[in-house]
Short mmCIF file of C-alpha atoms and ligand atoms in Angstrom, two decimals:
data_model
loop_
_atom_site.label_atom_id
_atom_site.label_comp_id
_atom_site.label_asym_id
_atom_site.label_seq_id
_atom_site.Cartn_x
_atom_site.Cartn_y
_atom_site.Cartn_z
CA MET A 1 47.66 57.12 86.27
CA THR A 2 45.83 53.84 85.73
CA PRO A 3 47.58 50.62 86.48
CA ALA A 4 48.06 48.05 84.19
CA PRO A 5 46.02 44.97 84.96
CA SER A 6 47.37 42.85 87.68
CA SER A 7 46.72 39.96 85.97
CA THR A 8 47.00 38.41 82.82
CA ALA A 9 43.13 39.45 81.46
CA ALA A 10 41.06 36.42 80.29
CA ARG A 11 39.82 36.46 76.85
CA GLU A 12 36.60 37.66 76.26
CA ARG A 13 33.41 35.80 76.51
CA ASP A 14 32.84 34.42 73.09
CA GLU A 15 28.99 34.01 72.55
CA ARG A 16 27.14 32.88 69.46
CA VAL A 17 25.47 35.39 68.30
CA ALA A 18 22.59 34.01 66.25
CA ASN A 19 20.28 36.68 65.86
CA ARG A 20 21.59 40.34 64.96
CA SER A 21 20.42 41.73 68.37
CA ALA A 22 22.61 39.41 69.92
CA TYR A 23 25.80 40.29 67.90
CA GLU A 24 24.61 43.98 68.28
CA ALA A 25 25.03 43.87 71.98
CA VAL A 26 27.92 42.34 72.44
CA ILE A 27 29.17 45.43 69.89
CA GLU A 28 27.97 47.64 72.57
CA ARG A 29 29.13 45.91 75.69
CA LEU A 30 32.61 46.11 73.82
CA SER A 31 32.27 49.84 73.31
CA LYS A 32 31.26 50.57 76.52
CA ALA A 33 34.38 48.44 77.80
CA SER A 34 36.65 50.34 75.92
CA VAL A 35 35.36 53.44 77.69
CA ASP A 36 35.94 52.17 80.89
CA LYS A 37 39.08 50.06 81.02
CA HIS A 38 41.46 51.90 78.99
CA TRP A 39 45.19 52.73 79.01
CA GLU A 40 47.30 55.77 77.55
CA PRO A 41 50.95 55.24 76.90
CA TYR A 42 52.27 58.88 78.08
CA ARG A 43 49.43 58.88 81.16
CA ASP A 44 49.90 55.24 82.05
CA ILE A 45 53.67 54.16 81.58
CA PRO A 46 55.85 55.86 84.07
CA TRP A 47 58.71 55.85 81.19
CA ASP A 48 61.14 57.78 83.36
CA ASP A 49 60.80 56.22 86.31
CA PRO A 50 64.45 54.62 86.98
CA GLU A 51 62.88 50.93 87.37
CA PHE A 52 61.54 51.68 83.91
CA LEU A 53 64.81 52.35 82.27
CA VAL A 54 66.30 49.72 79.65
CA ASP A 55 69.37 48.58 79.70
CA PRO A 56 70.59 46.38 77.19
CA ALA A 57 72.80 44.50 79.18
CA ASP A 58 70.10 43.83 81.80
CA PRO A 59 70.04 39.76 82.52
CA ARG A 60 66.13 40.41 82.48
CA TRP A 61 66.38 40.40 78.92
CA GLU A 62 67.69 37.16 78.73
CA LEU A 63 66.51 33.94 76.78
CA PRO A 64 65.34 31.24 78.65
CA GLU A 65 66.79 28.17 78.24
CA VAL A 66 63.66 26.67 76.90
CA ASP A 67 63.43 28.99 74.35
CA LYS A 68 64.36 27.78 70.40
CA LEU A 69 67.65 30.21 70.34
CA GLY A 70 68.15 30.93 74.54
CA GLY A 71 68.70 27.04 74.48
CA HIS A 72 71.22 27.05 71.88
CA PRO A 73 74.70 26.12 72.62
CA TRP A 74 76.07 28.90 70.19
CA TYR A 75 73.69 31.38 72.40
CA ARG A 76 74.56 29.74 76.17
CA SER A 77 78.72 30.41 74.92
CA ARG A 78 78.10 33.89 74.54
CA PRO A 79 78.98 37.08 77.15
CA PRO A 80 75.90 37.59 79.78
CA GLU A 81 75.77 41.15 77.95
CA VAL A 82 75.85 40.01 74.53
CA ARG A 83 72.72 37.62 75.46
CA ALA A 84 71.24 39.85 77.20
CA THR A 85 70.97 42.09 74.15
CA ILE A 86 69.90 39.40 72.17
CA GLY A 87 66.83 38.91 74.11
CA LEU A 88 66.10 42.66 74.11
CA TRP A 89 66.56 43.19 70.52
CA ARG A 90 64.02 40.21 69.77
CA VAL A 91 61.63 41.71 72.15
CA ALA A 92 61.84 44.75 70.26
CA THR A 93 61.74 43.25 67.09
CA ALA A 94 58.28 41.54 67.75
CA MET A 95 56.65 45.20 68.89
CA LYS A 96 58.31 46.80 65.73
CA ILE A 97 56.69 44.36 63.61
CA GLY A 98 53.85 44.46 66.20
CA LEU A 99 53.56 48.52 65.11
CA GLN A 100 53.81 47.89 61.51
CA PHE A 101 50.95 45.26 61.59
CA GLU A 102 48.98 47.77 63.46
CA ASN A 103 49.56 50.76 61.32
CA LEU A 104 47.97 48.52 58.53
CA LEU A 105 45.15 47.53 60.62
CA LYS A 106 44.31 51.06 61.42
CA ARG A 107 43.96 52.18 57.72
CA GLY A 108 42.22 49.05 56.61
CA LEU A 109 39.43 49.82 60.00
CA LEU A 110 39.15 53.37 58.82
CA ASN A 111 38.70 51.99 54.90
CA TYR A 112 35.95 49.98 56.30
CA ALA A 113 34.17 52.35 58.65
CA TYR A 114 34.37 54.90 55.69
CA ARG A 115 31.59 53.01 54.42
CA LEU A 116 29.35 52.23 56.81
CA PRO A 117 25.83 53.34 56.76
CA ASN A 118 24.52 55.83 59.28
CA GLY A 119 23.44 54.13 62.57
CA ALA A 120 25.65 51.00 62.16
CA PRO A 121 27.00 49.55 65.49
CA GLU A 122 30.11 48.99 64.11
CA PHE A 123 31.48 52.17 63.40
CA ARG A 124 31.78 53.48 67.15
CA TYR A 125 33.42 50.36 67.77
CA VAL A 126 35.70 50.41 65.09
CA TYR A 127 36.83 53.93 66.02
CA HIS A 128 37.73 53.23 69.86
CA GLU A 129 39.92 50.15 68.07
CA THR A 130 41.47 52.38 65.71
CA ILE A 131 42.08 54.53 68.70
CA GLU A 132 43.61 52.06 71.14
CA GLU A 133 45.88 50.82 68.26
CA GLY A 134 47.03 54.08 67.96
CA HIS A 135 47.99 54.15 71.55
CA HIS A 136 49.72 50.95 70.95
CA GLY A 137 51.65 52.17 68.09
CA MET A 138 53.26 54.86 70.38
CA MET A 139 54.10 52.45 73.09
CA PHE A 140 55.45 50.23 71.09
CA GLN A 141 57.70 52.79 68.80
CA GLU A 142 58.95 54.48 72.56
CA PHE A 143 59.93 51.11 73.59
CA VAL A 144 62.22 50.53 70.65
CA ASN A 145 63.90 53.87 70.76
CA ARG A 146 64.62 53.58 74.67
CA THR A 147 66.48 50.30 73.69
CA GLY A 148 69.06 52.35 71.43
CA LEU A 149 69.13 49.66 69.19
CA PRO A 150 68.77 49.60 65.23
CA ILE A 151 66.05 47.75 65.42
CA ARG A 152 63.79 46.88 62.06
CA GLY A 153 60.53 45.56 61.24
CA MET A 154 59.18 43.64 58.28
CA PRO A 155 62.23 43.04 55.42
CA GLY A 156 61.52 45.54 52.47
CA PRO A 157 59.58 43.09 49.61
CA LEU A 158 57.16 41.81 52.68
CA SER A 159 56.60 45.36 53.69
CA ALA A 160 55.96 46.09 50.12
CA VAL A 161 53.68 43.69 49.80
CA ALA A 162 51.70 44.15 52.76
CA GLN A 163 50.33 47.93 51.75
CA VAL A 164 47.71 46.04 50.08
CA ALA A 165 46.30 44.68 53.33
CA PRO A 166 44.47 48.00 54.22
CA TRP A 167 42.53 47.34 50.82
CA ILE A 168 41.21 44.19 51.51
CA PRO A 169 37.73 45.52 52.77
CA LEU A 170 36.89 46.75 50.08
CA ILE A 171 37.21 43.46 48.68
CA SER A 172 36.11 41.48 51.59
CA THR A 173 35.33 42.51 55.03
CA GLU A 174 35.35 39.03 56.45
CA LEU A 175 38.21 38.39 54.71
CA PHE A 176 39.55 41.64 56.22
CA PHE A 177 39.06 39.91 59.47
CA VAL A 178 40.35 37.11 59.13
CA PHE A 179 43.76 39.03 58.49
CA VAL A 180 43.10 41.04 61.49
CA LEU A 181 42.90 37.50 63.70
CA GLY A 182 45.89 36.51 61.44
CA GLY A 183 48.27 39.76 63.21
CA GLU A 184 46.32 39.50 66.74
CA ASP A 185 46.20 36.02 67.34
CA PRO A 186 49.79 34.87 67.00
CA ILE A 187 51.04 38.16 69.33
CA ASP A 188 48.70 37.80 72.03
CA HIS A 189 49.59 33.93 71.92
CA VAL A 190 53.02 34.71 72.54
CA GLN A 191 52.70 37.92 75.26
CA ARG A 192 50.35 35.49 77.12
CA LYS A 193 53.14 32.82 77.13
CA VAL A 194 55.60 34.73 78.06
CA LEU A 195 54.10 36.25 81.11
CA LYS A 196 53.23 32.60 82.36
CA ASP A 197 56.64 31.52 82.16
CA GLY A 198 57.46 32.28 85.74
CA ARG A 199 60.10 34.31 85.08
CA ALA A 200 61.09 37.40 86.30
CA HIS A 201 60.12 40.43 83.33
CA HIS A 202 61.55 43.96 83.11
CA PRO A 203 58.61 46.33 84.51
CA LEU A 204 58.56 48.12 81.21
CA GLU A 205 58.02 44.84 79.52
CA GLU A 206 55.49 43.41 81.59
CA THR A 207 53.56 46.98 82.09
CA ILE A 208 53.43 47.16 77.90
CA MET A 209 52.39 43.81 77.51
CA ARG A 210 49.25 43.64 79.98
CA ILE A 211 48.29 46.72 78.74
CA HIS A 212 48.35 45.00 75.31
CA ILE A 213 46.46 42.17 76.70
CA ALA A 214 43.85 43.82 77.94
CA GLU A 215 42.93 45.64 74.76
CA GLU A 216 43.52 42.85 72.37
CA ALA A 217 41.03 40.85 74.33
CA ARG A 218 38.34 43.33 73.04
CA HIS A 219 39.59 43.77 69.28
CA ILE A 220 40.25 39.74 68.90
CA SER A 221 36.62 39.49 70.36
CA PHE A 222 35.19 41.63 67.57
CA ALA A 223 37.22 40.48 64.83
CA ARG A 224 35.41 36.70 65.71
CA HIS A 225 31.73 37.93 66.39
CA TYR A 226 32.29 39.89 63.21
CA LEU A 227 32.91 36.69 60.97
CA ARG A 228 30.38 34.23 63.30
CA ASN A 229 27.43 37.03 62.53
CA ARG A 230 28.81 37.35 58.87
CA VAL A 231 30.19 34.51 57.28
CA PRO A 232 26.82 32.26 57.68
CA ARG A 233 25.44 35.32 55.34
CA MET A 234 27.89 35.05 52.99
CA PRO A 235 26.80 33.26 49.46
CA ALA A 236 28.29 30.25 48.80
CA TYR A 237 30.83 31.28 46.35
CA ARG A 238 32.19 34.26 48.18
CA ARG A 239 32.46 31.66 51.30
CA PHE A 240 34.16 29.37 48.97
CA MET A 241 36.41 31.72 48.31
CA LEU A 242 37.21 33.26 51.88
CA GLY A 243 37.10 29.47 52.68
CA ILE A 244 40.63 29.27 50.38
CA ALA A 245 41.98 32.93 51.30
CA ALA A 246 41.73 32.32 54.78
CA PRO A 247 44.42 29.78 55.47
CA ILE A 248 46.93 31.44 53.07
CA VAL A 249 46.40 34.77 54.77
CA LEU A 250 46.66 32.91 58.05
CA GLY A 251 49.93 30.76 57.34
CA VAL A 252 51.74 33.68 56.10
CA MET A 253 51.15 36.13 58.82
CA ALA A 254 51.85 33.51 61.72
CA ARG A 255 55.54 33.72 59.74
CA ILE A 256 55.60 37.34 59.50
CA MET A 257 54.72 37.73 63.25
CA LEU A 258 56.93 35.15 64.39
CA ALA A 259 60.00 35.31 61.73
CA PRO A 260 63.40 35.47 63.07
CA PRO A 261 65.08 39.45 63.19
CA LEU A 262 67.27 39.47 60.12
CA ALA A 263 68.85 42.31 61.18
CA MET A 264 69.78 40.73 64.64
CA ILE A 265 71.26 37.72 62.87
CA LYS A 266 73.40 39.98 60.69
CA HIS A 267 74.25 42.14 63.87
CA PHE A 268 75.55 39.14 65.69
CA ARG A 269 76.84 36.92 63.08
CA ILE A 270 74.24 34.27 64.30
CA PRO A 271 75.73 31.42 61.70
CA SER A 272 73.66 29.97 59.57
CA ASN A 273 73.21 26.33 61.10
CA VAL A 274 72.18 27.96 64.26
CA VAL A 275 69.65 30.06 62.50
CA SER A 276 68.61 26.87 60.33
CA GLU A 277 68.31 24.90 63.36
CA VAL A 278 66.66 27.26 65.66
CA TYR A 279 63.87 28.58 62.96
CA LEU A 280 63.80 26.50 59.95
CA ARG A 281 64.73 22.71 60.95
CA ASN A 282 62.97 23.21 63.72
CA THR A 283 59.84 21.25 64.57
CA ALA A 284 59.27 23.65 68.12
CA ALA A 285 59.52 26.20 65.75
CA LYS A 286 56.68 25.09 63.14
CA ASN A 287 54.54 23.60 66.39
CA GLU A 288 54.80 27.12 67.56
CA ILE A 289 53.68 28.63 64.24
CA ARG A 290 51.00 26.19 63.98
CA GLU A 291 50.08 26.69 67.69
CA SER A 292 49.76 30.68 67.18
CA VAL A 293 46.50 30.28 65.03
CA GLY A 294 44.75 27.53 66.86
CA LYS A 295 41.97 29.89 67.63
CA THR A 296 41.63 31.22 64.45
CA ARG A 297 41.57 27.42 63.16
CA GLU A 298 38.86 26.54 64.73
CA LEU A 299 36.70 29.31 64.51
CA CYS A 300 37.48 28.71 60.98
CA ALA A 301 36.71 24.71 61.20
CA GLU A 302 33.14 26.08 63.05
CA LEU A 303 32.11 28.26 60.51
CA GLY A 304 32.30 25.85 57.71
CA LEU A 305 35.67 27.15 55.65
CA VAL A 306 37.56 24.14 56.31
CA ASN A 307 36.26 20.56 54.04
CA ALA A 308 38.62 18.31 52.32
CA LEU A 309 40.03 20.59 49.79
CA THR A 310 40.86 23.71 51.97
CA ARG A 311 42.39 20.99 54.62
CA ARG A 312 44.96 20.64 51.97
CA ILE A 313 45.72 24.12 51.82
CA TRP A 314 46.33 24.92 55.63
CA ARG A 315 48.18 21.62 55.72
CA ALA A 316 50.46 22.76 52.71
CA MET A 317 50.85 26.39 54.88
CA GLY A 318 51.84 24.16 58.18
CA ILE A 319 49.13 25.70 60.26
CA TRP A 320 46.88 22.28 60.00
CA ALA A 321 46.08 20.18 63.27
CA ASP A 322 43.48 17.85 63.91
CA PRO A 323 40.61 19.15 66.08
CA ARG A 324 41.47 17.75 69.86
FE1 FE2 B 401 47.43 46.64 69.33
FE1 FE2 B 402 44.43 44.88 68.51
#
């Protein structure tokens, strides 16, 4: 059994990839790291260890007071086991939406790899990534199953629209990797924040998050280096179109990844004024969405995708912040 990483793994090195060989060296390093450091859910997670069993009434699932919902008087006035179940429901919903996003992502990666020429270094890395995402999907679904709760993922209409995502690489591989960052960065942002909040977490949640953060660091790194290598070489009109599409995709993705779980709201009959105060008219919720795409926003600016026109789209999507 490979123990989960003991600390929140550092982000991968972010390098300038001025020339083709620097870029290829990064891909080779990421491929090698995928062989040296990876985890398998049914080998490396002791699901049946008594300490790892999931009890919805476990107080460790309770939301902290600093949380938008956790600090709300409505939540605080619920009995302890209801507070715990709501917390668990939210963790499990994030995992369910995460595994649905990663399902679309895997299909997109395979569509991308299908057309790669012999000898392309991206082929091997993209297969490593697809395999790791396969493990993440099993790990997240096993967690959801063990909660015993009727967890739902993306709302139906959204899920129907999302089915176009795997086909984006056929139109633009650059836009596809913006979509990838649009899903991976907000998940990573939230998981890192949870692990750093100084509270005692359930060991199963903690193990899953540490494994996920460690492997996602490579995926995020690949997407960023891919864009760094490709965007400067794009014809001006395609770069212009990417500049327009990027903030739309990122704004939609961040909202999908951080959306309030509708099934949970219904199940616990959370009053609409509470939902609106916590999720809609809440500056902290808006800041969270803006912050969760911060690293991708900086990358887009660095790649010349932000100008007076596209900045208006970033603002309209609620994800713009002036560079610090
Ligand atoms: Fe993943
Ligand atoms: Fe990933």
